[in-house]
PDB file of N, H, CA, C and O in Angstrom:
ATOM      1  N   MET A   1      93.201 105.037 109.688  1.00  0.00           N
ATOM      2  CA  MET A   1      93.752 104.797 110.996  1.00  0.00           C
ATOM      3  C   MET A   1      92.309 105.901 111.797  1.00  0.00           C
ATOM      4  O   MET A   1      91.695 106.873 111.357  1.00  0.00           O
ATOM      5  N   ASP A   2      92.232 105.130 113.131  1.00  0.00           N
ATOM      6  H   ASP A   2      92.730 104.340 113.489  1.00  0.00           H
ATOM      7  CA  ASP A   2      91.505 105.472 113.437  1.00  0.00           C
ATOM      8  C   ASP A   2      91.717 106.339 114.267  1.00  0.00           C
ATOM      9  O   ASP A   2      92.350 105.710 115.115  1.00  0.00           O
ATOM     10  N   LYS A   3      91.601 107.710 114.750  1.00  0.00           N
ATOM     11  H   LYS A   3      91.087 108.221 114.062  1.00  0.00           H
ATOM     12  CA  LYS A   3      92.490 109.137 115.126  1.00  0.00           C
ATOM     13  C   LYS A   3      92.445 108.972 117.042  1.00  0.00           C
ATOM     14  O   LYS A   3      93.234 109.334 117.914  1.00  0.00           O
ATOM     15  N   LYS A   4      91.288 108.344 117.075  1.00  0.00           N
ATOM     16  H   LYS A   4      90.647 108.050 116.366  1.00  0.00           H
ATOM     17  CA  LYS A   4      90.803 108.805 118.554  1.00  0.00           C
ATOM     18  C   LYS A   4      91.915 107.534 119.377  1.00  0.00           C
ATOM     19  O   LYS A   4      92.252 107.885 120.507  1.00  0.00           O
ATOM     20  N   GLN A   5      92.374 106.411 119.002  1.00  0.00           N
ATOM     21  H   GLN A   5      92.101 106.126 118.083  1.00  0.00           H
ATOM     22  CA  GLN A   5      92.722 105.193 119.021  1.00  0.00           C
ATOM     23  C   GLN A   5      94.702 105.452 119.228  1.00  0.00           C
ATOM     24  O   GLN A   5      95.665 105.261 119.970  1.00  0.00           O
ATOM     25  N   LEU A   6      94.243 106.024 117.903  1.00  0.00           N
ATOM     26  H   LEU A   6      93.461 106.179 117.300  1.00  0.00           H
ATOM     27  CA  LEU A   6      96.424 106.415 117.932  1.00  0.00           C
ATOM     28  C   LEU A   6      96.411 107.615 118.928  1.00  0.00           C
ATOM     29  O   LEU A   6      97.490 107.660 119.519  1.00  0.00           O
ATOM     30  N   PHE A   7      95.554 108.601 119.314  1.00  0.00           N
ATOM     31  H   PHE A   7      94.678 108.565 118.834  1.00  0.00           H
ATOM     32  CA  PHE A   7      95.735 109.354 120.250  1.00  0.00           C
ATOM     33  C   PHE A   7      96.101 108.549 121.379  1.00  0.00           C
ATOM     34  O   PHE A   7      97.232 108.460 121.855  1.00  0.00           O
ATOM     35  N   VAL A   8      95.110 107.995 121.754  1.00  0.00           N
ATOM     36  H   VAL A   8      94.191 108.067 121.368  1.00  0.00           H
ATOM     37  CA  VAL A   8      95.126 106.879 122.770  1.00  0.00           C
ATOM     38  C   VAL A   8      96.173 106.072 123.148  1.00  0.00           C
ATOM     39  O   VAL A   8      96.445 105.926 124.340  1.00  0.00           O
ATOM     40  N   GLU A   9      96.847 105.483 122.193  1.00  0.00           N
ATOM     41  H   GLU A   9      96.626 105.601 121.225  1.00  0.00           H
ATOM     42  CA  GLU A   9      97.760 104.818 121.842  1.00  0.00           C
ATOM     43  C   GLU A   9      99.298 105.724 122.525  1.00  0.00           C
ATOM     44  O   GLU A   9     100.085 105.353 123.396  1.00  0.00           O
ATOM     45  N   LEU A  10      99.271 106.942 121.744  1.00  0.00           N
ATOM     46  H   LEU A  10      98.632 107.244 121.037  1.00  0.00           H
ATOM     47  CA  LEU A  10     100.380 107.735 121.674  1.00  0.00           C
ATOM     48  C   LEU A  10     100.405 108.358 123.187  1.00  0.00           C
ATOM     49  O   LEU A  10     101.334 108.470 123.987  1.00  0.00           O
ATOM     50  N   GLU A  11      99.219 108.667 123.258  1.00  0.00           N
ATOM     51  H   GLU A  11      98.465 108.576 122.609  1.00  0.00           H
ATOM     52  CA  GLU A  11      99.145 109.309 125.023  1.00  0.00           C
ATOM     53  C   GLU A  11      99.706 108.460 126.456  1.00  0.00           C
ATOM     54  O   GLU A  11     100.053 108.754 127.600  1.00  0.00           O
ATOM     55  N   ASN A  12      99.569 107.350 125.693  1.00  0.00           N
ATOM     56  H   ASN A  12      99.287 107.111 124.763  1.00  0.00           H
ATOM     57  CA  ASN A  12      99.923 105.844 126.679  1.00  0.00           C
ATOM     58  C   ASN A  12     101.335 105.436 126.926  1.00  0.00           C
ATOM     59  O   ASN A  12     101.854 104.953 127.933  1.00  0.00           O
ATOM     60  N   ILE A  13     101.926 105.809 125.531  1.00  0.00           N
ATOM     61  H   ILE A  13     101.504 106.201 124.714  1.00  0.00           H
ATOM     62  CA  ILE A  13     103.353 105.810 125.230  1.00  0.00           C
ATOM     63  C   ILE A  13     104.084 106.598 125.884  1.00  0.00           C
ATOM     64  O   ILE A  13     105.120 106.205 126.420  1.00  0.00           O
ATOM     65  N   GLN A  14     103.607 108.012 125.956  1.00  0.00           N
ATOM     66  H   GLN A  14     102.766 108.331 125.520  1.00  0.00           H
ATOM     67  CA  GLN A  14     104.181 108.864 126.386  1.00  0.00           C
ATOM     68  C   GLN A  14     104.197 109.134 127.828  1.00  0.00           C
ATOM     69  O   GLN A  14     104.952 109.875 128.458  1.00  0.00           O
ATOM     70  N   GLY A  15     103.154 108.344 128.267  1.00  0.00           N
ATOM     71  H   GLY A  15     102.542 107.742 127.755  1.00  0.00           H
ATOM     72  CA  GLY A  15     103.727 108.872 130.040  1.00  0.00           C
ATOM     73  C   GLY A  15     103.920 107.702 130.413  1.00  0.00           C
ATOM     74  O   GLY A  15     103.146 107.160 131.203  1.00  0.00           O
ATOM     75  N   ARG A  16     105.143 107.004 129.844  1.00  0.00           N
ATOM     76  H   ARG A  16     105.771 107.444 129.202  1.00  0.00           H
ATOM     77  CA  ARG A  16     105.852 105.956 130.066  1.00  0.00           C
ATOM     78  C   ARG A  16     107.021 106.802 129.998  1.00  0.00           C
ATOM     79  O   ARG A  16     108.022 106.287 130.496  1.00  0.00           O
ATOM     80  N   GLY A  17     107.123 107.616 129.659  1.00  0.00           N
ATOM     81  H   GLY A  17     106.310 108.034 129.254  1.00  0.00           H
ATOM     82  CA  GLY A  17     108.321 108.659 129.333  1.00  0.00           C
ATOM     83  C   GLY A  17     109.056 108.276 128.558  1.00  0.00           C
ATOM     84  O   GLY A  17     110.285 108.243 128.612  1.00  0.00           O
ATOM     85  N   ILE A  18     108.357 107.945 127.751  1.00  0.00           N
ATOM     86  H   ILE A  18     107.358 107.971 127.706  1.00  0.00           H
ATOM     87  CA  ILE A  18     108.983 107.976 126.115  1.00  0.00           C
ATOM     88  C   ILE A  18     108.995 108.708 124.962  1.00  0.00           C
ATOM     89  O   ILE A  18     108.009 108.592 124.234  1.00  0.00           O
ATOM     90  N   THR A  19     109.899 109.452 124.618  1.00  0.00           N
ATOM     91  H   THR A  19     110.700 109.546 125.209  1.00  0.00           H
ATOM     92  CA  THR A  19     109.580 110.498 123.941  1.00  0.00           C
ATOM     93  C   THR A  19     109.129 110.424 122.474  1.00  0.00           C
ATOM     94  O   THR A  19     109.554 109.475 121.816  1.00  0.00           O
ATOM     95  N   ILE A  20     108.292 111.346 121.871  1.00  0.00           N
ATOM     96  H   ILE A  20     107.947 112.117 122.406  1.00  0.00           H
ATOM     97  CA  ILE A  20     107.660 110.392 120.575  1.00  0.00           C
ATOM     98  C   ILE A  20     108.399 112.027 119.338  1.00  0.00           C
ATOM     99  O   ILE A  20     108.273 113.146 119.835  1.00  0.00           O
ATOM    100  N   PHE A  21     108.687 111.984 118.718  1.00  0.00           N
ATOM    101  H   PHE A  21     108.790 111.075 118.315  1.00  0.00           H
ATOM    102  CA  PHE A  21     109.141 112.872 117.328  1.00  0.00           C
ATOM    103  C   PHE A  21     108.702 112.176 116.303  1.00  0.00           C
ATOM    104  O   PHE A  21     108.670 110.971 116.056  1.00  0.00           O
ATOM    105  N   LEU A  22     108.254 113.453 115.549  1.00  0.00           N
ATOM    106  H   LEU A  22     108.280 114.432 115.749  1.00  0.00           H
ATOM    107  CA  LEU A  22     107.936 113.536 114.079  1.00  0.00           C
ATOM    108  C   LEU A  22     108.626 114.060 113.335  1.00  0.00           C
ATOM    109  O   LEU A  22     108.833 115.254 113.551  1.00  0.00           O
ATOM    110  N   GLU A  23     109.024 113.674 112.612  1.00  0.00           N
ATOM    111  H   GLU A  23     108.855 112.704 112.437  1.00  0.00           H
ATOM    112  CA  GLU A  23     110.239 114.161 111.467  1.00  0.00           C
ATOM    113  C   GLU A  23     111.251 114.928 111.963  1.00  0.00           C
ATOM    114  O   GLU A  23     111.714 115.979 111.520  1.00  0.00           O
ATOM    115  N   GLY A  24     111.689 113.983 113.400  1.00  0.00           N
ATOM    116  H   GLY A  24     111.313 113.129 113.759  1.00  0.00           H
ATOM    117  CA  GLY A  24     113.050 114.521 113.871  1.00  0.00           C
ATOM    118  C   GLY A  24     112.373 115.101 114.751  1.00  0.00           C
ATOM    119  O   GLY A  24     112.270 114.261 115.644  1.00  0.00           O
ATOM    120  N   LYS A  25     111.658 116.336 115.171  1.00  0.00           N
ATOM    121  H   LYS A  25     111.741 117.019 114.445  1.00  0.00           H
ATOM    122  CA  LYS A  25     111.291 117.187 116.044  1.00  0.00           C
ATOM    123  C   LYS A  25     109.926 117.113 117.216  1.00  0.00           C
ATOM    124  O   LYS A  25     108.719 117.232 117.003  1.00  0.00           O
ATOM    125  N   LYS A  26     110.696 116.861 118.536  1.00  0.00           N
ATOM    126  H   LYS A  26     111.676 116.764 118.709  1.00  0.00           H
ATOM    127  CA  LYS A  26     109.788 116.924 119.498  1.00  0.00           C
ATOM    128  C   LYS A  26     108.435 116.795 119.421  1.00  0.00           C
ATOM    129  O   LYS A  26     108.083 117.785 118.779  1.00  0.00           O
ATOM    130  N   THR A  27     107.703 116.312 119.630  1.00  0.00           N
ATOM    131  H   THR A  27     107.989 115.508 120.152  1.00  0.00           H
ATOM    132  CA  THR A  27     105.823 116.426 119.374  1.00  0.00           C
ATOM    133  C   THR A  27     105.506 115.982 120.373  1.00  0.00           C
ATOM    134  O   THR A  27     106.261 115.521 121.229  1.00  0.00           O
ATOM    135  N   THR A  28     103.707 116.095 120.430  1.00  0.00           N
ATOM    136  H   THR A  28     103.094 116.469 119.735  1.00  0.00           H
ATOM    137  CA  THR A  28     102.642 115.437 121.272  1.00  0.00           C
ATOM    138  C   THR A  28     102.107 114.641 120.480  1.00  0.00           C
ATOM    139  O   THR A  28     102.140 114.763 119.255  1.00  0.00           O
ATOM    140  N   PRO A  29     101.400 113.483 121.277  1.00  0.00           N
ATOM    141  CA  PRO A  29     100.499 112.588 120.651  1.00  0.00           C
ATOM    142  C   PRO A  29      99.348 113.191 119.840  1.00  0.00           C
ATOM    143  O   PRO A  29      98.919 112.564 118.872  1.00  0.00           O
ATOM    144  N   GLU A  30      98.864 114.287 120.159  1.00  0.00           N
ATOM    145  H   GLU A  30      99.213 114.797 120.946  1.00  0.00           H
ATOM    146  CA  GLU A  30      97.566 114.940 119.797  1.00  0.00           C
ATOM    147  C   GLU A  30      98.360 115.416 118.426  1.00  0.00           C
ATOM    148  O   GLU A  30      98.101 114.599 117.543  1.00  0.00           O
ATOM    149  N   THR A  31      99.202 116.414 117.967  1.00  0.00           N
ATOM    150  H   THR A  31      99.413 117.078 118.684  1.00  0.00           H
ATOM    151  CA  THR A  31     100.044 116.462 116.904  1.00  0.00           C
ATOM    152  C   THR A  31     100.211 115.246 115.521  1.00  0.00           C
ATOM    153  O   THR A  31     100.146 115.332 114.295  1.00  0.00           O
ATOM    154  N   VAL A  32     100.486 113.976 116.645  1.00  0.00           N
ATOM    155  H   VAL A  32     100.539 113.905 117.641  1.00  0.00           H
ATOM    156  CA  VAL A  32     100.903 113.076 115.523  1.00  0.00           C
ATOM    157  C   VAL A  32      99.680 112.573 115.397  1.00  0.00           C
ATOM    158  O   VAL A  32      99.332 112.551 114.216  1.00  0.00           O
ATOM    159  N   SER A  33      98.826 112.130 116.197  1.00  0.00           N
ATOM    160  H   SER A  33      99.108 112.148 117.156  1.00  0.00           H
ATOM    161  CA  SER A  33      97.614 111.637 115.298  1.00  0.00           C
ATOM    162  C   SER A  33      97.078 112.432 114.481  1.00  0.00           C
ATOM    163  O   SER A  33      96.528 111.745 113.620  1.00  0.00           O
ATOM    164  N   ASP A  34      96.898 113.835 114.222  1.00  0.00           N
ATOM    165  H   ASP A  34      97.345 114.392 114.921  1.00  0.00           H
ATOM    166  CA  ASP A  34      96.150 114.835 113.822  1.00  0.00           C
ATOM    167  C   ASP A  34      96.676 115.081 112.637  1.00  0.00           C
ATOM    168  O   ASP A  34      96.021 115.754 111.840  1.00  0.00           O
ATOM    169  N   ILE A  35      98.265 114.467 112.199  1.00  0.00           N
ATOM    170  H   ILE A  35      98.796 113.920 112.846  1.00  0.00           H
ATOM    171  CA  ILE A  35      99.085 114.321 110.785  1.00  0.00           C
ATOM    172  C   ILE A  35      98.611 113.548 110.524  1.00  0.00           C
ATOM    173  O   ILE A  35      97.582 113.752 109.880  1.00  0.00           O
ATOM    174  N   LEU A  36      98.989 112.149 110.815  1.00  0.00           N
ATOM    175  H   LEU A  36      99.825 111.983 111.338  1.00  0.00           H
ATOM    176  CA  LEU A  36      98.672 110.861 110.253  1.00  0.00           C
ATOM    177  C   LEU A  36      97.244 110.453 110.109  1.00  0.00           C
ATOM    178  O   LEU A  36      96.948 109.342 109.667  1.00  0.00           O
ATOM    179  N   CYS A  37      96.267 111.420 110.511  1.00  0.00           N
ATOM    180  H   CYS A  37      96.508 112.321 110.870  1.00  0.00           H
ATOM    181  CA  CYS A  37      95.237 110.753 109.932  1.00  0.00           C
ATOM    182  C   CYS A  37      94.389 112.156 109.561  1.00  0.00           C
ATOM    183  O   CYS A  37      93.191 112.349 109.769  1.00  0.00           O
ATOM    184  N   VAL A  38      95.133 112.868 109.091  1.00  0.00           N
ATOM    185  H   VAL A  38      96.106 112.712 108.922  1.00  0.00           H
ATOM    186  CA  VAL A  38      95.077 113.924 107.717  1.00  0.00           C
ATOM    187  C   VAL A  38      95.364 113.670 106.717  1.00  0.00           C
ATOM    188  O   VAL A  38      94.553 113.649 105.792  1.00  0.00           O
ATOM    189  N   GLN A  39      96.589 113.402 106.593  1.00  0.00           N
ATOM    190  H   GLN A  39      97.248 113.419 107.345  1.00  0.00           H
ATOM    191  CA  GLN A  39      97.637 113.216 105.597  1.00  0.00           C
ATOM    192  C   GLN A  39      97.770 111.364 104.643  1.00  0.00           C
ATOM    193  O   GLN A  39      98.708 110.590 104.447  1.00  0.00           O
ATOM    194  N   GLU A  40      96.194 111.348 104.273  1.00  0.00           N
ATOM    195  H   GLU A  40      95.433 111.976 104.433  1.00  0.00           H
ATOM    196  CA  GLU A  40      95.824 110.176 103.965  1.00  0.00           C
ATOM    197  C   GLU A  40      96.675 110.241 102.532  1.00  0.00           C
ATOM    198  O   GLU A  40      96.292 109.346 101.778  1.00  0.00           O
ATOM    199  N   GLU A  41      97.469 110.864 102.104  1.00  0.00           N
ATOM    200  H   GLU A  41      97.779 111.591 102.717  1.00  0.00           H
ATOM    201  CA  GLU A  41      98.503 110.595 100.964  1.00  0.00           C
ATOM    202  C   GLU A  41      99.737 110.210 100.834  1.00  0.00           C
ATOM    203  O   GLU A  41     100.402 109.687  99.940  1.00  0.00           O
ATOM    204  N   SER A  42     100.001 110.745 102.416  1.00  0.00           N
ATOM    205  H   SER A  42      99.460 111.170 103.142  1.00  0.00           H
ATOM    206  CA  SER A  42     101.950 109.713 103.023  1.00  0.00           C
ATOM    207  C   SER A  42     101.986 109.221 103.814  1.00  0.00           C
ATOM    208  O   SER A  42     101.442 109.550 104.868  1.00  0.00           O
ATOM    209  N   SER A  43     102.702 108.145 103.607  1.00  0.00           N
ATOM    210  H   SER A  43     103.144 107.878 102.751  1.00  0.00           H
ATOM    211  CA  SER A  43     103.034 106.918 105.227  1.00  0.00           C
ATOM    212  C   SER A  43     103.920 107.386 105.973  1.00  0.00           C
ATOM    213  O   SER A  43     104.517 108.326 105.448  1.00  0.00           O
ATOM    214  N   TYR A  44     104.172 107.189 106.726  1.00  0.00           N
ATOM    215  H   TYR A  44     103.687 106.426 107.152  1.00  0.00           H
ATOM    216  CA  TYR A  44     104.763 107.567 108.236  1.00  0.00           C
ATOM    217  C   TYR A  44     105.059 106.201 108.776  1.00  0.00           C
ATOM    218  O   TYR A  44     104.139 105.503 109.199  1.00  0.00           O
ATOM    219  N   MET A  45     106.724 105.650 108.783  1.00  0.00           N
ATOM    220  H   MET A  45     107.472 106.218 108.439  1.00  0.00           H
ATOM    221  CA  MET A  45     106.787 104.757 109.741  1.00  0.00           C
ATOM    222  C   MET A  45     107.315 105.391 110.714  1.00  0.00           C
ATOM    223  O   MET A  45     107.741 106.534 110.880  1.00  0.00           O
ATOM    224  N   ARG A  46     107.170 103.971 111.665  1.00  0.00           N
ATOM    225  H   ARG A  46     106.824 103.042 111.530  1.00  0.00           H
ATOM    226  CA  ARG A  46     107.328 103.943 112.913  1.00  0.00           C
ATOM    227  C   ARG A  46     109.196 103.525 113.358  1.00  0.00           C
ATOM    228  O   ARG A  46     109.838 102.479 113.266  1.00  0.00           O
ATOM    229  N   ASP A  47     109.406 104.345 113.644  1.00  0.00           N
ATOM    230  H   ASP A  47     108.884 105.195 113.719  1.00  0.00           H
ATOM    231  CA  ASP A  47     110.916 103.594 114.510  1.00  0.00           C
ATOM    232  C   ASP A  47     111.093 103.829 116.150  1.00  0.00           C
ATOM    233  O   ASP A  47     111.253 104.841 116.833  1.00  0.00           O
ATOM    234  N   TYR A  48     110.997 102.523 116.429  1.00  0.00           N
ATOM    235  H   TYR A  48     110.867 101.701 115.875  1.00  0.00           H
ATOM    236  CA  TYR A  48     111.191 102.085 117.515  1.00  0.00           C
ATOM    237  C   TYR A  48     112.721 101.834 118.256  1.00  0.00           C
ATOM    238  O   TYR A  48     113.341 100.771 118.239  1.00  0.00           O
ATOM    239  N   VAL A  49     113.229 103.336 119.025  1.00  0.00           N
ATOM    240  H   VAL A  49     112.725 104.200 119.038  1.00  0.00           H
ATOM    241  CA  VAL A  49     114.493 103.576 119.818  1.00  0.00           C
ATOM    242  C   VAL A  49     114.408 102.823 120.738  1.00  0.00           C
ATOM    243  O   VAL A  49     113.335 102.590 121.294  1.00  0.00           O
ATOM    244  N   TYR A  50     115.712 102.208 121.134  1.00  0.00           N
ATOM    245  H   TYR A  50     116.584 102.398 120.683  1.00  0.00           H
ATOM    246  CA  TYR A  50     115.938 100.998 122.481  1.00  0.00           C
ATOM    247  C   TYR A  50     117.237 102.065 122.776  1.00  0.00           C
ATOM    248  O   TYR A  50     117.799 102.879 122.042  1.00  0.00           O
ATOM    249  N   ASP A  51     117.478 101.614 124.421  1.00  0.00           N
ATOM    250  H   ASP A  51     117.021 100.954 125.017  1.00  0.00           H
ATOM    251  CA  ASP A  51     118.788 101.734 125.074  1.00  0.00           C
ATOM    252  C   ASP A  51     119.021 100.858 125.602  1.00  0.00           C
ATOM    253  O   ASP A  51     118.168 100.899 126.489  1.00  0.00           O
ATOM    254  N   GLU A  52     119.577  99.996 125.768  1.00  0.00           N
ATOM    255  H   GLU A  52     120.270  99.962 125.048  1.00  0.00           H
ATOM    256  CA  GLU A  52     119.828  99.078 126.590  1.00  0.00           C
ATOM    257  C   GLU A  52     118.299  97.870 126.738  1.00  0.00           C
ATOM    258  O   GLU A  52     117.632  97.544 127.720  1.00  0.00           O
ATOM    259  N   GLY A  53     118.222  97.528 125.456  1.00  0.00           N
ATOM    260  H   GLY A  53     118.764  97.794 124.659  1.00  0.00           H
ATOM    261  CA  GLY A  53     116.682  97.236 125.752  1.00  0.00           C
ATOM    262  C   GLY A  53     114.866  97.852 126.022  1.00  0.00           C
ATOM    263  O   GLY A  53     113.718  97.498 125.753  1.00  0.00           O
ATOM    264  N   VAL A  54     115.449  98.744 126.582  1.00  0.00           N
ATOM    265  H   VAL A  54     116.382  99.031 126.801  1.00  0.00           H
ATOM    266  CA  VAL A  54     114.281  99.865 127.318  1.00  0.00           C
ATOM    267  C   VAL A  54     113.811 100.853 126.528  1.00  0.00           C
ATOM    268  O   VAL A  54     114.484 101.831 126.204  1.00  0.00           O
ATOM    269  N   LEU A  55     112.650 100.646 126.186  1.00  0.00           N
ATOM    270  H   LEU A  55     112.103  99.851 126.449  1.00  0.00           H
ATOM    271  CA  LEU A  55     112.608 101.398 124.725  1.00  0.00           C
ATOM    272  C   LEU A  55     112.187 103.258 125.441  1.00  0.00           C
ATOM    273  O   LEU A  55     111.545 103.714 126.387  1.00  0.00           O
ATOM    274  N   LYS A  56     113.022 103.809 124.277  1.00  0.00           N
ATOM    275  H   LYS A  56     113.543 103.439 123.508  1.00  0.00           H
ATOM    276  CA  LYS A  56     113.126 105.232 125.100  1.00  0.00           C
ATOM    277  C   LYS A  56     112.623 106.488 123.894  1.00  0.00           C
ATOM    278  O   LYS A  56     112.762 107.682 124.159  1.00  0.00           O
ATOM    279  N   GLU A  57     112.230 106.171 123.009  1.00  0.00           N
ATOM    280  H   GLU A  57     112.117 105.201 122.793  1.00  0.00           H
ATOM    281  CA  GLU A  57     112.031 106.835 121.991  1.00  0.00           C
ATOM    282  C   GLU A  57     111.021 106.074 120.588  1.00  0.00           C
ATOM    283  O   GLU A  57     111.201 104.976 120.062  1.00  0.00           O
ATOM    284  N   LEU A  58     109.982 107.094 120.277  1.00  0.00           N
ATOM    285  H   LEU A  58     109.836 107.987 120.704  1.00  0.00           H
ATOM    286  CA  LEU A  58     108.706 106.588 118.949  1.00  0.00           C
ATOM    287  C   LEU A  58     109.227 107.869 118.522  1.00  0.00           C
ATOM    288  O   LEU A  58     109.412 108.970 119.040  1.00  0.00           O
ATOM    289  N   ARG A  59     109.418 107.269 117.259  1.00  0.00           N
ATOM    290  H   ARG A  59     109.268 106.374 116.837  1.00  0.00           H
ATOM    291  CA  ARG A  59     110.207 108.734 115.808  1.00  0.00           C
ATOM    292  C   ARG A  59     108.639 108.209 114.374  1.00  0.00           C
ATOM    293  O   ARG A  59     108.244 107.170 113.845  1.00  0.00           O
ATOM    294  N   PHE A  60     108.424 109.078 114.351  1.00  0.00           N
ATOM    295  H   PHE A  60     108.745 109.922 114.781  1.00  0.00           H
ATOM    296  CA  PHE A  60     107.548 108.800 112.799  1.00  0.00           C
ATOM    297  C   PHE A  60     107.963 109.451 111.979  1.00  0.00           C
ATOM    298  O   PHE A  60     108.024 110.660 112.200  1.00  0.00           O
ATOM    299  N   ASP A  61     108.317 109.044 110.985  1.00  0.00           N
ATOM    300  H   ASP A  61     108.268 108.061 110.806  1.00  0.00           H
ATOM    301  CA  ASP A  61     109.311 109.578 109.828  1.00  0.00           C
ATOM    302  C   ASP A  61     108.299 109.302 108.720  1.00  0.00           C
ATOM    303  O   ASP A  61     107.648 108.266 108.583  1.00  0.00           O
ATOM    304  N   LYS A  62     108.265 110.499 107.877  1.00  0.00           N
ATOM    305  H   LYS A  62     108.794 111.340 107.989  1.00  0.00           H
ATOM    306  CA  LYS A  62     107.741 110.630 106.301  1.00  0.00           C
ATOM    307  C   LYS A  62     108.252 109.805 105.419  1.00  0.00           C
ATOM    308  O   LYS A  62     109.378 110.178 105.091  1.00  0.00           O
ATOM    309  N   VAL A  63     107.680 108.191 104.537  1.00  0.00           N
ATOM    310  H   VAL A  63     106.765 107.889 104.803  1.00  0.00           H
ATOM    311  CA  VAL A  63     108.296 107.672 103.582  1.00  0.00           C
ATOM    312  C   VAL A  63     108.653 108.218 102.501  1.00  0.00           C
ATOM    313  O   VAL A  63     107.713 108.556 101.783  1.00  0.00           O
ATOM    314  N   ARG A  64     109.582 108.410 102.155  1.00  0.00           N
ATOM    315  H   ARG A  64     110.347 108.135 102.739  1.00  0.00           H
ATOM    316  CA  ARG A  64     109.563 108.910 100.637  1.00  0.00           C
ATOM    317  C   ARG A  64     109.885 108.462  99.741  1.00  0.00           C
ATOM    318  O   ARG A  64     111.112 108.361  99.750  1.00  0.00           O
ATOM    319  N   ASN A  65     109.011 107.719  97.998  1.00  0.00           N
ATOM    320  H   ASN A  65     108.014 107.801  97.990  1.00  0.00           H
ATOM    321  CA  ASN A  65     109.566 107.010  97.303  1.00  0.00           C
ATOM    322  C   ASN A  65     110.272 108.269  96.319  1.00  0.00           C
ATOM    323  O   ASN A  65     109.671 109.277  95.949  1.00  0.00           O
ATOM    324  N   GLU A  66     111.567 107.954  96.038  1.00  0.00           N
ATOM    325  H   GLU A  66     112.055 107.135  96.339  1.00  0.00           H
ATOM    326  CA  GLU A  66     112.239 108.455  95.174  1.00  0.00           C
ATOM    327  C   GLU A  66     112.323 107.603  94.605  1.00  0.00           C
ATOM    328  O   GLU A  66     112.962 107.623  93.553  1.00  0.00           O
TER     329      GLU A  66
END
């Protein structure tokens, strides 16, 4: 995953007023791009949260293989 590309994408999303979460905590595009690009052994799933058809939150949650 290209860190700079991910950062720009998330910065654009946040600029549209969409809140970004990582593991349930409000976070920044910089933090998400740093963690996702460093954690090569872990996978994160995107979860898009809509309210009345409008995207309100983007959540990143670690995929756990149990």
